[in-house]
Amino acid sequence: MALASTGGTHATPSDWLVNDCPEIWADDGGTHRYSWYQPAGLEFADKPERYDGYLSAV
């Protein structure tokens, strides 16, 4: 919190107009690309940790 409150450099999304989850960010150090998803897109587990069998019957 102390580091964030100093108001240092900030990264800004460069592709926010065409992407609802920006991957290209620019700051004083240059441009960085972050890949938020798996190569095939979002992949969900068959039975995630919060899986309850009775919910699948709904």
mmCIF file of C-alpha atoms in Angstrom:
data_model
loop_
_atom_site.group_PDB
_atom_site.id
_atom_site.type_symbol
_atom_site.label_atom_id
_atom_site.label_comp_id
_atom_site.label_asym_id
_atom_site.label_seq_id
_atom_site.Cartn_x
_atom_site.Cartn_y
_atom_site.Cartn_z
ATOM 1 C CA MET A 1 0.000 0.000 0.000
ATOM 2 C CA ALA A 2 2.819 2.375 0.835
ATOM 3 C CA LEU A 3 4.455 1.791 -2.551
ATOM 4 C CA ALA A 4 1.169 2.273 -4.411
ATOM 5 C CA SER A 5 0.417 5.496 -2.547
ATOM 6 C CA THR A 6 3.603 7.193 -3.766
ATOM 7 C CA GLY A 7 2.099 7.733 -7.193
ATOM 8 C CA GLY A 8 5.045 6.452 -9.198
ATOM 9 C CA THR A 9 4.861 5.351 -12.810
ATOM 10 C CA HIS A 10 1.649 3.905 -14.126
ATOM 11 C CA ALA A 11 1.040 1.473 -16.933
ATOM 12 C CA THR A 12 -1.763 2.347 -19.327
ATOM 13 C CA PRO A 13 -3.574 -0.096 -21.601
ATOM 14 C CA SER A 14 -2.847 0.527 -25.274
ATOM 15 C CA ASP A 15 -5.534 -1.713 -26.756
ATOM 16 C CA TRP A 16 -8.454 -0.824 -24.495
ATOM 17 C CA LEU A 17 -10.556 0.487 -27.394
ATOM 18 C CA VAL A 18 -10.575 -2.866 -29.191
ATOM 19 C CA ASN A 19 -10.137 -5.355 -26.346
ATOM 20 C CA ASP A 20 -12.304 -5.684 -23.219
ATOM 21 C CA CYS A 21 -9.383 -7.318 -21.411
ATOM 22 C CA PRO A 22 -6.342 -5.270 -22.491
ATOM 23 C CA GLU A 23 -3.190 -7.254 -23.188
ATOM 24 C CA ILE A 24 -0.845 -4.472 -24.330
ATOM 25 C CA TRP A 25 0.309 -2.068 -21.627
ATOM 26 C CA ALA A 26 2.751 0.837 -21.902
ATOM 27 C CA ASP A 27 4.800 2.508 -19.187
ATOM 28 C CA ASP A 28 8.083 4.410 -18.902
ATOM 29 C CA GLY A 29 9.977 1.157 -19.509
ATOM 30 C CA GLY A 30 8.297 0.467 -22.855
ATOM 31 C CA THR A 31 5.464 -1.738 -24.024
ATOM 32 C CA HIS A 32 4.587 -5.040 -22.388
ATOM 33 C CA ARG A 33 2.202 -7.782 -23.558
ATOM 34 C CA TYR A 34 0.368 -9.871 -20.989
ATOM 35 C CA SER A 35 -1.424 -13.044 -22.040
ATOM 36 C CA TRP A 36 -4.338 -13.457 -19.631
ATOM 37 C CA TYR A 37 -5.847 -16.555 -21.253
ATOM 38 C CA GLN A 38 -4.679 -20.002 -22.292
ATOM 39 C CA PRO A 39 -3.759 -20.386 -26.003
ATOM 40 C CA ALA A 40 -7.102 -22.065 -26.734
ATOM 41 C CA GLY A 41 -9.093 -19.435 -24.843
ATOM 42 C CA LEU A 42 -10.691 -19.957 -21.463
ATOM 43 C CA GLU A 43 -10.573 -23.561 -20.331
ATOM 44 C CA PHE A 44 -12.719 -24.770 -17.479
ATOM 45 C CA ALA A 45 -12.092 -27.875 -15.385
ATOM 46 C CA ASP A 46 -14.674 -30.657 -15.497
ATOM 47 C CA LYS A 47 -15.061 -30.500 -11.731
ATOM 48 C CA PRO A 48 -13.722 -27.271 -10.225
ATOM 49 C CA GLU A 49 -12.938 -27.068 -6.513
ATOM 50 C CA ARG A 50 -16.381 -25.635 -5.703
ATOM 51 C CA TYR A 51 -18.231 -28.356 -7.625
ATOM 52 C CA ASP A 52 -21.343 -29.765 -5.989
ATOM 53 C CA GLY A 53 -23.084 -32.685 -7.667
ATOM 54 C CA TYR A 54 -26.578 -31.503 -6.853
ATOM 55 C CA LEU A 55 -26.016 -28.220 -8.704
ATOM 56 C CA SER A 56 -25.466 -30.050 -11.991
ATOM 57 C CA ALA A 57 -29.038 -31.394 -11.860
ATOM 58 C CA VAL A 58 -30.530 -27.901 -11.801
#
